[in-house]
Structures are given as C-alpha cells and as structure tokens.
Short mmCIF file of C-alpha atoms in Angstrom, two decimals:
data_model
loop_
_atom_site.label_atom_id
_atom_site.label_comp_id
_atom_site.label_asym_id
_atom_site.label_seq_id
_atom_site.Cartn_x
_atom_site.Cartn_y
_atom_site.Cartn_z
CA MET M 104 -5.24 -56.69 80.27
CA ASP M 105 -6.74 -57.68 76.98
CA ILE M 106 -4.86 -55.44 74.37
CA THR M 107 -6.17 -57.38 71.03
CA GLU M 108 -8.26 -54.58 70.04
CA ARG M 109 -5.69 -51.99 70.49
CA GLU M 110 -3.09 -53.91 68.44
CA SER M 111 -5.81 -54.52 65.85
CA SER M 112 -6.32 -50.82 65.60
CA GLU M 113 -2.63 -49.93 65.38
CA ILE M 114 -2.49 -52.52 62.54
CA GLU M 115 -5.26 -50.80 60.74
CA LEU M 116 -3.50 -47.34 61.27
CA ILE M 117 -0.23 -48.81 60.09
CA VAL M 118 -1.96 -50.06 56.74
CA LEU M 119 -3.67 -46.86 56.25
CA LYS M 120 -0.62 -44.67 56.58
CA ASN M 121 1.30 -47.21 54.20
CA MET M 122 -1.40 -46.92 51.77
CA ALA M 123 -1.47 -42.99 51.99
CA GLN M 124 2.49 -42.95 51.47
CA GLN M 125 1.88 -45.10 48.32
CA SER M 126 -0.46 -42.71 46.80
CA ARG M 127 0.63 -40.34 44.17
CA ASP M 128 -1.96 -37.86 45.23
CA SER M 129 -1.45 -35.79 48.11
CA MET M 130 -3.35 -36.79 51.19
CA ILE M 131 -4.04 -35.08 54.50
CA TYR M 132 -5.85 -36.50 57.60
CA LEU M 133 -7.83 -33.98 59.47
CA ASN M 134 -9.82 -33.85 62.74
CA SER M 135 -13.42 -32.59 62.71
CA GLU M 136 -12.18 -29.24 63.18
CA PHE M 137 -9.99 -29.07 60.26
CA GLY M 138 -6.79 -29.68 62.21
CA ILE M 139 -4.01 -31.46 60.41
CA LEU M 140 -3.25 -35.21 61.97
CA TYR M 141 -1.24 -36.62 59.31
CA VAL M 142 0.14 -35.88 55.63
CA ASN M 143 1.74 -38.29 53.34
CA LYS M 144 4.98 -37.91 51.19
CA ALA M 145 3.21 -36.62 48.33
CA ALA M 146 1.55 -33.83 50.32
CA GLU M 147 5.02 -32.97 51.84
CA ASP M 148 6.29 -32.60 48.18
CA LEU M 149 3.13 -30.70 47.06
CA PHE M 150 3.09 -27.99 49.78
CA GLY M 151 6.92 -27.91 50.81
CA TRP M 152 6.23 -28.64 54.43
CA THR M 153 7.24 -31.73 56.57
CA LEU M 154 4.76 -33.85 58.55
CA ASP M 155 6.44 -32.61 61.80
CA GLU M 156 5.78 -28.75 60.60
CA LEU M 157 2.15 -29.50 59.88
CA ARG M 158 0.94 -31.92 62.65
CA GLY M 159 -1.42 -30.08 64.78
CA LYS M 160 -1.85 -27.00 62.76
CA SER M 161 -4.87 -25.86 61.21
CA ILE M 162 -5.27 -26.37 57.53
CA ASP M 163 -5.32 -22.71 57.27
CA ILE M 164 -1.68 -22.90 56.85
CA LEU M 165 -1.86 -24.14 53.62
CA LYS M 166 -3.73 -20.81 52.61
CA VAL M 167 -6.25 -22.30 50.59
CA ASP M 168 -8.27 -19.26 49.35
CA SER M 169 -11.72 -20.84 48.99
CA LEU M 170 -11.74 -22.66 52.32
CA SER M 171 -13.30 -19.91 54.37
CA GLU M 172 -15.24 -20.57 57.61
CA GLN M 173 -18.59 -20.59 55.80
CA VAL M 174 -17.16 -23.22 53.39
CA LYS M 175 -15.82 -25.19 56.42
CA ASP M 176 -19.19 -25.33 57.96
CA LYS M 177 -21.02 -26.39 54.48
CA ILE M 178 -18.40 -29.36 54.29
CA LYS M 179 -19.16 -30.45 57.83
CA ASP M 180 -23.04 -30.46 56.93
CA ILE M 181 -22.53 -32.28 53.54
CA LEU M 182 -20.14 -34.82 55.24
CA ASN M 183 -22.21 -35.39 58.16
CA ASN M 184 -25.23 -36.29 55.59
CA GLY M 185 -23.08 -38.86 54.06
CA GLY M 186 -21.98 -36.96 51.10
CA SER M 187 -18.42 -35.62 49.81
CA TYR M 188 -17.17 -32.29 48.63
CA SER M 189 -14.63 -30.95 46.18
CA ILE M 190 -13.25 -27.53 45.39
CA ASP M 191 -10.94 -25.93 43.01
CA SER M 192 -8.78 -23.13 44.73
CA LEU M 193 -5.57 -21.09 44.74
CA SER M 194 -3.30 -22.34 47.40
CA GLU M 195 0.31 -21.51 48.60
CA LYS M 196 3.46 -23.56 49.15
CA LYS M 197 5.86 -23.20 52.05
CA GLU M 198 8.14 -20.78 49.84
CA GLY M 199 5.07 -18.56 48.88
CA ASN M 200 4.50 -19.80 45.26
CA THR M 201 0.87 -19.95 44.44
CA PHE M 202 -0.73 -22.71 42.38
CA PHE M 203 -4.25 -24.20 41.51
CA CYS M 204 -5.23 -27.03 43.73
CA GLU M 205 -8.03 -29.54 43.55
CA LEU M 206 -9.38 -30.62 47.07
CA GLY M 207 -11.60 -33.39 47.90
CA PHE M 208 -13.06 -33.93 51.41
CA TYR M 209 -14.23 -37.35 52.67
CA ARG M 210 -15.28 -38.36 56.10
CA PHE M 211 -14.02 -41.19 58.19
CA TYR M 212 -15.25 -42.74 61.42
CA ASP M 213 -13.86 -44.22 64.69
CA ASP M 214 -14.56 -47.74 65.83
CA ASN M 215 -17.90 -46.82 67.12
CA GLY M 216 -19.23 -45.13 64.02
CA ASN M 217 -18.73 -41.57 65.02
CA LEU M 218 -17.50 -38.86 62.73
CA CYS M 219 -13.82 -38.29 63.89
CA GLY M 220 -12.32 -36.30 60.96
CA PHE M 221 -11.79 -35.91 57.16
CA LEU M 222 -9.57 -37.39 54.66
CA THR M 223 -8.77 -34.64 52.05
CA SER M 224 -6.80 -35.28 48.75
CA GLN M 225 -5.12 -32.53 46.76
CA ARG M 226 -3.84 -32.42 43.26
CA ASP M 227 -1.77 -29.54 41.42
CA ILE M 228 -4.13 -28.60 38.51
CA THR M 229 -2.38 -25.33 37.55
CA GLN M 230 -1.48 -26.58 34.00
CA ARG M 231 -4.99 -27.73 33.51
CA LYS M 232 -6.41 -24.41 34.65
CA LEU M 233 -4.00 -22.49 32.39
CA ALA M 234 -4.91 -24.75 29.44
CA GLU M 235 -8.61 -24.11 30.39
CA ALA M 236 -8.20 -20.49 30.49
CA THR M 237 -6.14 -20.53 27.07
CA LEU M 238 -8.87 -22.64 25.52
CA LYS M 239 -11.56 -20.14 26.92
CA GLU M 240 -9.55 -17.10 25.48
CA SER M 241 -9.16 -18.74 22.16
CA GLU M 242 -12.98 -19.77 22.10
CA GLU M 243 -13.87 -16.17 23.07
CA LYS M 244 -11.59 -14.81 20.24
CA PHE M 245 -12.99 -17.38 17.68
CA GLN M 246 -16.49 -16.26 18.80
CA ALA M 247 -15.73 -12.73 18.28
CA LEU M 248 -14.17 -13.31 15.01
CA TYR M 249 -17.13 -15.58 13.88
CA GLU M 250 -19.63 -12.87 14.71
CA ASN M 251 -17.68 -10.12 13.41
CA ILE M 252 -16.52 -11.26 10.17
CA PRO M 253 -17.85 -9.43 7.12
CA SER M 254 -19.32 -12.57 5.28
CA GLY M 255 -22.45 -14.51 6.54
CA THR M 256 -21.53 -17.86 7.99
CA LEU M 257 -23.63 -21.00 8.95
CA ILE M 258 -22.90 -24.49 10.16
CA ILE M 259 -25.23 -27.28 8.95
CA GLY M 260 -25.49 -30.87 10.02
CA GLN M 261 -25.68 -34.03 7.86
CA ASP M 262 -29.41 -33.83 8.57
CA TYR M 263 -29.71 -30.61 6.77
CA ILE M 264 -30.50 -28.84 10.10
CA ILE M 265 -28.77 -25.34 10.95
CA GLU M 266 -26.63 -25.86 13.77
CA ASP M 267 -25.35 -22.21 14.22
CA VAL M 268 -25.53 -18.83 12.36
CA ASN M 269 -23.36 -15.59 12.80
CA HIS M 270 -24.60 -12.04 13.04
CA LYS M 271 -23.93 -11.23 9.38
CA THR M 272 -26.17 -14.16 8.22
CA CYS M 273 -29.00 -12.54 10.27
CA GLU M 274 -28.17 -9.00 8.98
CA ILE M 275 -28.44 -10.17 5.38
CA THR M 276 -31.23 -12.53 5.58
CA GLY M 277 -33.43 -10.62 8.04
CA PHE M 278 -34.00 -13.79 10.27
CA SER M 279 -33.03 -13.84 13.87
CA LYS M 280 -30.53 -16.44 15.09
CA GLU M 281 -33.47 -18.14 16.97
CA GLU M 282 -35.47 -18.30 13.77
CA LEU M 283 -32.67 -20.12 11.91
CA VAL M 284 -30.78 -22.55 14.43
CA GLY M 285 -32.74 -25.93 14.46
CA GLN M 286 -34.66 -25.24 11.05
CA LEU M 287 -33.91 -27.24 7.73
CA CYS M 288 -31.59 -25.36 5.67
CA ASP M 289 -34.28 -24.75 2.94
CA ILE M 290 -35.35 -21.84 4.94
CA LEU M 291 -32.38 -20.13 3.52
CA CYS M 292 -31.51 -22.29 0.34
CA PRO M 293 -33.47 -21.31 -2.75
CA LYS M 294 -33.24 -25.05 -4.05
CA GLY M 295 -34.59 -26.45 -0.89
CA SER M 296 -33.40 -29.41 1.12
CA GLY M 297 -36.42 -31.57 0.44
CA SER M 298 -34.38 -33.72 -2.18
CA LYS M 299 -31.66 -34.40 0.57
CA LYS M 300 -29.19 -34.33 -2.24
CA CYS M 301 -26.51 -31.81 -1.11
CA PRO M 302 -23.52 -32.69 -3.42
CA ILE M 303 -21.13 -32.56 -0.27
CA TRP M 304 -23.12 -35.43 1.52
CA VAL M 305 -24.32 -37.33 -1.72
CA GLU M 306 -21.15 -37.13 -3.86
CA GLY M 307 -18.58 -36.98 -0.95
CA LEU M 308 -17.29 -33.43 -2.03
CA ASN M 309 -15.18 -31.75 0.32
CA GLY M 310 -16.64 -28.23 -0.83
CA PHE M 311 -16.63 -25.84 -3.32
CA GLN M 312 -15.91 -22.10 -3.94
CA GLY M 313 -17.01 -19.26 -5.87
CA MET M 314 -20.93 -20.25 -6.60
CA ASP M 315 -22.76 -17.36 -7.70
CA THR M 316 -26.20 -18.10 -6.23
CA THR M 317 -28.85 -16.68 -4.01
CA ILE M 318 -30.14 -16.81 -0.56
CA LYS M 319 -33.79 -16.67 0.71
CA CYS M 320 -34.56 -13.55 2.86
CA LYS M 321 -37.27 -13.28 5.44
CA ASP M 322 -39.29 -10.80 3.29
CA GLY M 323 -39.39 -13.22 0.27
CA ARG M 324 -36.46 -11.68 -1.57
CA LYS M 325 -33.68 -14.00 -3.13
CA ASN M 326 -30.48 -11.94 -2.42
CA PRO M 327 -27.45 -12.53 -4.69
CA ILE M 328 -24.48 -14.00 -2.89
CA LEU M 329 -21.13 -15.57 -3.71
CA LYS M 330 -20.97 -18.78 -1.51
CA ASN M 331 -18.13 -21.00 -0.40
CA THR M 332 -18.71 -24.35 1.36
CA LYS M 333 -16.19 -26.62 3.29
CA ARG M 334 -16.90 -29.93 5.08
CA ILE M 335 -15.50 -29.74 8.51
CA SER M 336 -15.25 -32.11 11.69
CA LEU M 337 -16.35 -30.91 15.07
CA HIS M 338 -16.36 -33.14 18.07
CA GLY M 339 -16.24 -36.14 15.76
CA LYS M 340 -19.23 -35.06 13.69
CA GLN M 341 -19.17 -33.85 10.17
CA TYR M 342 -20.93 -30.56 9.01
CA ILE M 343 -21.01 -28.07 6.33
CA LEU M 344 -19.22 -24.70 7.00
CA GLU M 345 -20.95 -22.12 4.78
CA SER M 346 -19.58 -18.82 4.07
CA PHE M 347 -21.02 -16.31 1.65
CA GLN M 348 -20.86 -12.49 0.64
CA ASP M 349 -23.57 -10.24 -0.19
CA ILE M 350 -23.16 -9.24 -3.87
CA ASN M 351 -26.43 -7.41 -4.25
CA GLU M 352 -24.78 -4.15 -4.75
CA ARG M 353 -22.32 -5.40 -7.14
CA LYS M 354 -25.18 -7.18 -9.09
CA GLN M 355 -27.12 -4.13 -9.28
CA ALA M 356 -23.86 -2.18 -10.34
CA GLU M 357 -23.05 -4.75 -13.07
CA GLU M 358 -26.82 -4.28 -14.32
CA VAL M 359 -26.07 -0.59 -14.62
CA MET M 360 -22.92 -0.97 -16.22
CA LEU M 361 -24.31 -3.46 -18.73
CA HIS M 362 -27.35 -1.15 -19.57
CA ALA M 363 -24.82 1.79 -19.91
CA LYS M 364 -22.62 -0.42 -22.20
CA LEU M 365 -25.77 -1.33 -24.33
CA VAL M 366 -26.69 2.29 -24.40
CA ALA M 367 -23.12 3.55 -25.40
CA GLU M 368 -22.86 0.64 -27.98
CA GLU M 369 -26.24 1.68 -29.58
CA ALA M 370 -25.03 5.53 -29.43
CA SER M 371 -21.86 4.26 -31.19
CA ARG M 372 -23.64 2.37 -33.77
CA ALA M 373 -26.13 5.17 -34.50
CA LYS M 374 -23.22 7.53 -34.63
CA SER M 375 -21.24 5.34 -37.15
CA GLU M 376 -24.58 4.76 -39.32
CA PHE M 377 -24.89 8.62 -39.30
CA LEU M 378 -21.26 9.31 -40.26
CA ALA M 379 -21.44 6.74 -42.96
CA ASN M 380 -24.69 8.07 -44.44
CA MET M 381 -23.60 11.59 -44.25
CA SER M 382 -20.09 10.81 -45.64
CA HIS M 383 -21.76 9.20 -48.63
CA GLU M 384 -24.10 12.04 -49.05
CA LEU M 385 -21.20 14.47 -49.03
CA ARG M 386 -18.76 12.49 -51.06
CA THR M 387 -21.23 12.50 -54.05
CA PRO M 388 -21.46 16.29 -54.66
CA LEU M 389 -17.72 16.53 -53.66
CA ASN M 390 -16.64 14.34 -56.22
CA SER M 391 -18.56 16.51 -58.77
CA ILE M 392 -17.00 19.66 -57.50
CA ILE M 393 -13.51 18.14 -57.60
CA GLY M 394 -14.25 16.60 -61.11
CA PHE M 395 -15.29 20.02 -62.53
CA SER M 396 -12.67 21.82 -60.87
CA GLN M 397 -9.98 19.84 -62.49
CA ILE M 398 -11.57 20.09 -66.08
CA LEU M 399 -11.76 23.80 -65.30
CA ASN M 400 -8.05 23.80 -64.06
CA GLU M 401 -6.84 21.96 -67.07
CA GLY M 402 -8.40 24.67 -69.51
CA THR M 403 -10.44 21.92 -71.29
CA PHE M 404 -13.26 24.58 -71.99
CA GLY M 405 -10.92 27.70 -72.48
CA ASP M 406 -8.29 29.46 -70.90
CA MET M 407 -9.11 31.48 -67.67
CA ASN M 408 -7.30 34.61 -66.34
CA ASP M 409 -4.88 34.40 -63.32
CA LYS M 410 -7.30 35.20 -60.59
CA GLN M 411 -9.97 32.65 -62.13
CA ALA M 412 -7.37 29.99 -62.24
CA LYS M 413 -6.21 30.78 -58.67
CA TYR M 414 -9.98 30.35 -57.46
CA VAL M 415 -10.35 27.36 -59.25
CA ARG M 416 -7.23 25.87 -57.64
CA ASN M 417 -8.32 26.51 -54.20
CA ILE M 418 -11.70 25.04 -55.04
CA LEU M 419 -10.02 21.84 -56.05
CA ASN M 420 -7.48 21.87 -53.17
CA SER M 421 -10.21 22.31 -50.66
CA GLY M 422 -12.42 19.73 -52.18
CA LYS M 423 -9.52 17.08 -51.92
CA HIS M 424 -8.92 18.07 -48.46
CA LEU M 425 -12.52 17.75 -47.62
CA LEU M 426 -12.80 14.49 -49.46
CA HIS M 427 -9.75 13.11 -47.54
CA LEU M 428 -11.27 14.17 -44.28
CA ILE M 429 -14.63 12.57 -45.04
CA ASN M 430 -12.66 9.25 -46.06
CA THR M 431 -10.86 9.16 -42.90
CA ILE M 432 -14.05 9.71 -40.99
CA LEU M 433 -15.71 6.84 -42.82
CA ASP M 434 -12.74 4.54 -42.23
CA ILE M 435 -12.86 5.08 -38.45
CA SER M 436 -16.66 4.66 -38.50
CA LYS M 437 -16.26 1.32 -40.22
CA VAL M 438 -13.71 0.06 -37.89
CA GLU M 439 -15.72 1.06 -34.77
CA ALA M 440 -18.70 -0.83 -36.27
CA GLY M 441 -16.82 -3.85 -36.91
CA LYS M 442 -17.19 -3.37 -40.77
CA MET M 443 -13.48 -2.81 -41.84
CA GLU M 444 -11.79 -6.03 -43.07
CA LEU M 445 -8.08 -6.87 -43.67
CA TYR M 446 -6.90 -7.61 -47.30
CA CYS M 447 -3.58 -9.05 -46.60
CA GLU M 448 -1.18 -9.96 -49.35
CA ARG M 449 2.49 -10.66 -49.68
CA PHE M 450 4.72 -7.80 -50.75
CA TYR M 451 8.27 -6.50 -50.47
CA ILE M 452 9.14 -3.39 -48.16
CA GLN M 453 10.78 -1.53 -50.88
CA GLU M 454 7.27 -1.27 -52.89
CA LEU M 455 5.89 0.84 -49.87
CA LEU M 456 9.04 2.89 -49.62
CA ASP M 457 9.00 3.89 -53.25
CA ASP M 458 5.30 5.02 -52.97
CA LEU M 459 5.83 6.88 -49.51
CA SER M 460 8.97 8.78 -50.79
CA ILE M 461 7.19 10.33 -53.80
CA VAL M 462 4.57 11.91 -51.43
CA ILE M 463 6.71 12.63 -48.24
CA HIS M 464 9.92 13.82 -49.90
CA PRO M 465 8.28 17.03 -51.63
CA MET M 466 6.62 17.96 -48.19
CA ALA M 467 9.87 17.67 -46.38
CA VAL M 468 11.64 19.71 -49.04
CA ARG M 469 9.34 22.65 -48.68
CA LYS M 470 10.41 22.83 -45.07
CA ASN M 471 14.05 22.09 -45.77
CA ILE M 472 13.63 19.09 -43.46
CA ARG M 473 16.33 16.18 -43.66
CA PHE M 474 14.14 13.04 -44.37
CA GLU M 475 16.17 9.76 -44.02
CA ILE M 476 14.96 5.92 -44.44
CA ASN M 477 16.66 3.16 -42.49
CA GLU M 478 15.71 0.10 -44.23
CA LEU M 479 17.04 -2.87 -42.19
CA THR M 480 15.01 -5.67 -43.26
CA ASN M 481 17.16 -6.35 -46.60
CA ASN M 482 13.89 -5.54 -48.48
CA ALA M 483 12.12 -8.63 -46.62
CA GLN M 484 8.75 -9.76 -47.69
CA VAL M 485 6.03 -9.38 -45.49
CA CYS M 486 2.34 -10.21 -45.36
CA ALA M 487 -0.23 -7.24 -44.40
CA ASP M 488 -2.82 -5.22 -45.68
CA LYS M 489 -0.55 -3.09 -47.89
CA THR M 490 -3.17 -0.06 -48.53
CA LYS M 491 -3.63 0.34 -44.67
CA LEU M 492 0.06 -0.33 -43.78
CA LYS M 493 0.68 2.80 -46.41
CA GLN M 494 -1.98 4.59 -44.67
CA ILE M 495 -0.35 4.19 -41.35
CA MET M 496 3.07 5.11 -42.25
CA TYR M 497 1.94 8.13 -44.39
CA ASN M 498 -0.14 9.30 -41.27
CA LEU M 499 2.99 9.04 -39.04
CA LEU M 500 5.31 10.68 -41.55
CA ASP M 501 2.88 13.41 -42.42
CA ASN M 502 2.47 14.15 -38.63
CA ALA M 503 6.28 14.18 -38.35
CA VAL M 504 6.94 16.60 -41.10
CA LYS M 505 4.01 18.98 -40.03
CA PHE M 506 5.03 19.29 -36.47
CA THR M 507 9.04 19.53 -37.14
CA SER M 508 10.30 22.97 -37.82
CA PHE M 509 12.32 24.34 -40.69
CA GLU M 510 15.57 22.60 -41.06
CA GLY M 511 14.77 19.82 -38.73
CA SER M 512 14.79 16.13 -39.36
CA VAL M 513 12.55 12.98 -39.86
CA THR M 514 13.86 9.43 -39.90
CA LEU M 515 11.88 6.25 -40.95
CA THR M 516 13.26 3.15 -39.61
CA LEU M 517 11.95 -0.53 -40.64
CA GLU M 518 13.27 -3.70 -39.04
CA LEU M 519 12.29 -7.14 -38.32
CA ILE M 520 12.21 -8.16 -34.59
CA ASP M 521 11.14 -11.73 -33.94
CA SER M 522 9.80 -12.12 -37.13
CA GLU M 523 7.46 -8.82 -36.61
CA LEU M 524 7.63 -5.78 -38.73
CA GLN M 525 8.58 -2.73 -36.50
CA VAL M 526 8.21 0.88 -37.98
CA SER M 527 9.62 3.69 -36.06
CA VAL M 528 9.16 7.43 -37.45
CA SER M 529 11.31 9.76 -35.26
CA ASP M 530 11.26 13.78 -35.68
CA THR M 531 12.85 16.70 -34.07
CA GLY M 532 9.63 18.63 -33.78
CA ILE M 533 7.74 20.02 -30.69
CA GLY M 534 7.24 16.90 -28.82
CA ILE M 535 4.37 15.77 -26.54
CA PRO M 536 3.63 16.43 -23.04
CA ARG M 537 3.73 13.40 -20.84
CA ASP M 538 0.06 14.07 -19.43
CA ALA M 539 -1.25 14.14 -23.28
CA ILE M 540 0.27 11.00 -24.60
CA ASP M 541 -2.95 8.98 -23.51
CA ILE M 542 -5.24 11.03 -25.54
CA ILE M 543 -3.60 11.53 -28.80
CA PHE M 544 -4.88 8.35 -30.33
CA LYS M 545 -8.56 9.38 -29.81
CA PRO M 546 -10.53 10.91 -32.57
CA PHE M 547 -10.63 14.70 -32.87
CA LYS M 548 -8.17 14.97 -29.91
CA GLN M 549 -5.08 17.10 -30.24
CA VAL M 550 -2.42 18.06 -27.63
CA ASP M 551 -3.28 21.61 -27.73
CA PRO M 552 -6.35 22.79 -29.83
CA SER M 553 -4.45 26.02 -30.82
CA THR M 554 -1.96 24.03 -32.75
CA SER M 555 -4.66 23.02 -35.33
CA LYS M 556 -4.41 26.79 -36.13
CA ILE M 557 -0.73 26.72 -36.77
CA TYR M 558 0.07 23.20 -38.22
CA GLY M 559 -3.52 22.29 -39.36
CA GLY M 560 -5.10 18.73 -39.00
CA THR M 561 -8.15 17.48 -37.47
CA GLY M 562 -6.89 14.79 -34.90
CA LEU M 563 -8.10 11.73 -36.92
CA GLY M 564 -4.72 10.68 -38.19
CA LEU M 565 -3.32 9.05 -35.14
CA ALA M 566 -6.96 7.53 -34.27
CA LEU M 567 -6.72 5.89 -37.68
CA VAL M 568 -3.27 4.61 -37.25
CA LYS M 569 -4.39 2.99 -33.81
CA GLU M 570 -7.44 1.40 -35.46
CA PHE M 571 -5.47 0.01 -38.40
CA VAL M 572 -2.84 -1.42 -36.31
CA GLY M 573 -5.39 -3.09 -33.86
CA LEU M 574 -6.89 -4.78 -37.20
CA HIS M 575 -3.37 -6.30 -37.64
CA LYS M 576 -3.60 -7.40 -33.93
CA GLY M 577 -0.37 -5.08 -33.43
CA ARG M 578 0.62 -2.21 -31.03
CA VAL M 579 1.44 1.39 -31.29
CA TRP M 580 3.16 3.62 -28.73
CA VAL M 581 5.23 6.77 -28.40
CA GLU M 582 8.06 8.05 -26.80
CA SER M 583 8.50 11.78 -26.59
CA GLU M 584 9.95 14.61 -24.61
CA GLU M 585 8.22 17.96 -24.99
CA GLY M 586 10.50 20.31 -26.94
CA LYS M 587 12.86 17.56 -28.28
CA GLY M 588 10.88 15.65 -30.53
CA SER M 589 9.14 12.32 -30.82
CA THR M 590 9.37 8.74 -32.01
CA PHE M 591 6.29 6.81 -32.90
CA LYS M 592 6.62 2.86 -33.19
CA ILE M 593 4.26 0.19 -34.44
CA ARG M 594 4.69 -3.43 -34.27
CA LEU M 595 2.79 -5.81 -36.67
CA PRO M 596 2.83 -9.71 -36.54
CA GLN M 597 2.71 -11.48 -39.91
CA GLN M 598 -0.64 -11.98 -41.16
CA GLU M 599 -2.05 -14.93 -43.26
CA PRO M 600 -2.61 -14.07 -46.77
CA LEU M 601 -6.06 -14.23 -48.45
CA ASN M 602 -6.38 -17.29 -50.73
#
C-alpha cells in the first residue's frame, strides 16, 4: 500500500500543531459544526481547560456571550464566501471568571479544497476594554464639563477655522454651533482674521489672559467680554483654546456707577460752592455784628445798664459761635473741593501745648475736670501744618471736656512712634456705642441727636479732624466703651517744610 500521501498529511498536521503551540495567541481548531478538534497551550492557559477536557466538546463550553446560533450561521456564510469574521465578547474561564475576549474566525480546507472547519484565535482584551471604558467615561465627563462651564469656549485651528464651540458661546453670540464650526474666526472676532496675524501664531505666544474686548453677535452687536487664550496640542496638531466671560452686565453697571459718581461729584462741587458763597455772604455781616458788639461791650460810646450789657454779651458770644461754625463749614468745603492746602513748618511740640493749655484749662476748671498732659517727645521738633494740627488737637480736647462729667479726667499724650507723631486724647466721659463709631467722623453726624441739646455742638468737629489728618496723609481712630470713656488717636508722618 502506498502511504506517501498519508505520511505527508501527518507531517503537515505535526507542523501545524507545532506552529500553534508556539503562538502567543490562544488558538482553537473547530470542525464545521463548531466542535473543538484541537487547542494550543495558550488556549489552555487562557480558558483554564486542558485539550483532553475540550476535545470533542462544542465551543459553547467556553460561554462566549456573543456566539449565538444566529451568529454561528452568519460566520459560516461569511467564511464560505471567502471572508473572515471577528467579534469582541465576554467569555468565561473554567473557574467561572469572566473576561473580555477578542475572537477571530478563519476557514481551513481539506486536501480536496472542501471546507472542513475553522481556525479561531482568542486574545484577552479585558484591560483594553477597561481602558476604553475609562477613556469614554472621561471623554463624556469632559464633554459635559465643556458644554456646561459658565464661560464661552471655542477651539480655533492654525488656519483660523473654528473647530468647536460650547453651548455658552452659542448662548452669548446667538449663533448655533452649526453656524460657527467650519467658519473663519472673524465671524466672532471684531478685528477679523483677514490679516492672518494672530499674535499666538505670528509671534509664537503661548496665550494671554484678561483681555478686555468684544465679540461679534449674530444680531450685529459687539458684546463686551473678558477673554483668555491658550495654545494647546490635540492629536499632534496645534490649536487655540479661547475662553471668555460675558461682562456686558458688569460694563453696564460700571457705566451706571460712573454716571452716579459724576453726578455725585457735581452735586458735591455745587454744594461746596454754595457753602463757600454763603459762608462769605454770612461772614461779612457777622464781622460787623461782632465788631460793633465788642465796641458796645467795651463802653466806647458810654456806659450801659446791666440788662443792656448782658444782651450785648449774648450778641457777641452768639456771633463768635456762629462765625466759628461758618469757618468750620468753609474749611470742610475747601477740603472736599480739593482747595485746602498745607503750610508745613518746623516747630517744637511745647509751642502747641502752651497755646492749647491757655484755652482748654479754663474749660476743664469750670467742670472740675482733671486735665493732664503727658509730653513724651522731650519737646521734639516736628514738621506739620501748625495751625491745622492745633485745630485737630483743640477739637479732640474740646469734645473730651464737653462729654466728660464733672470731676472726671481728660489726658493728652504726645509721643513719637517710628518717627511719626502720635497724639492721644483720653477721657472718662459717656463713651461711644460700637455701632456708632463709623458715623462720628461724618459731617453733622452725632451718636445721639439728643446729646446736642445737652452738650451742644454741630457734629462738625470730628469731621474736620478727619479731613485735616487726611491732608497730612495720617490716620485717626477711636477706642471706646459706652459709659466708660473714649480715647481718640491720630498718627501723622513727618511732612516736608515749605521752602
């Protein structure tokens, strides 16, 4: 019997088995009815079954989810027509663990060219599927974030073509996504792209931030925006990522505020001019009243009886009080109008204290108030506007004496701290409520309007203190506890003297 052909077939089978065993991929030979004829070592390792356990069994033992009877019929048809077939499916190992498997089906024939079975390869793609699922989830999250961020965003290519826009861009501009994608960016850019001179591409910039500009809208408006741009790389290509915020409402608010500011400044200027003019008109007759009252009070034109002398003194005192009030109003108006100037000079601290003591000491004696001065500067020489500094200290001391009860105490302390003059005026008076501290430095404001009837005053003294301290580029503050007294402090930096 001639057995040459049989030996040749056996040799070919041995070669095929050796090739299958050396393959890294799992390989299974099936007959035309999907029965298992042979599996290689990689298949045994992948599924956990041995060749002896699988030989003669249906491929269904591997529990490939996607391999239904309909799919098997489809595979047969495709392979019979010369094609190949591949699927991704969940499968199951012998111990019951599931995994993603990539299966490829290929035909093979007998010596007569008849289809006798299939060769199927398998590969564990669980990690790839998990990575794809993670990537897909990340892409979905990014897309959701991209579409819902509160700022408009667009991606522009190096050819100045808009590649993508988010929902907010469409909301701000009025264009639909379809109307923008694929268009030159000058459909939105007010400067246009005709020049092809975007600084990111032409000058090699990485981007810029906080550009206050506008964006063109579908209805022809130019909407104010605050724009940031960044050069990015996607899939090996360079793009511009542009993000912008709609600041139209902010711009409108700024315009309203600017208009209100101008109106307020104009009203303040008109008020200051009115007060200045009125003060001038009032001071002229007041000076006459005060002058003639002084002449009558001195008896220049003859003696007066007691009642006449009393009335004249009342006229004189009231005139001086009114003149002081008018001068204070005029000073505040000048400061607010920017017309008040400093006349700085060098002088010794003791010069101020001598002048103030002459005025304050009698006021304190009348209420039996203990008035003390702590001069801790060793009579240092300072440079400031002497007249205004004296007015500051007088106003603070006058208030301290005014709001301190009989037999209380008022203390004036002067010291140099970091070359700056600090003046403190402490009293044991009625104190200031915490919620009233912010208003006491405003003109005509008092802690309690009823106190003006008891203690007198117009609410201008502290306002003038604040303005004069501000002219010296200093600061003023108060520490107080209601019912226990107050301490007003000012800190003035040294000024440059006038030449």
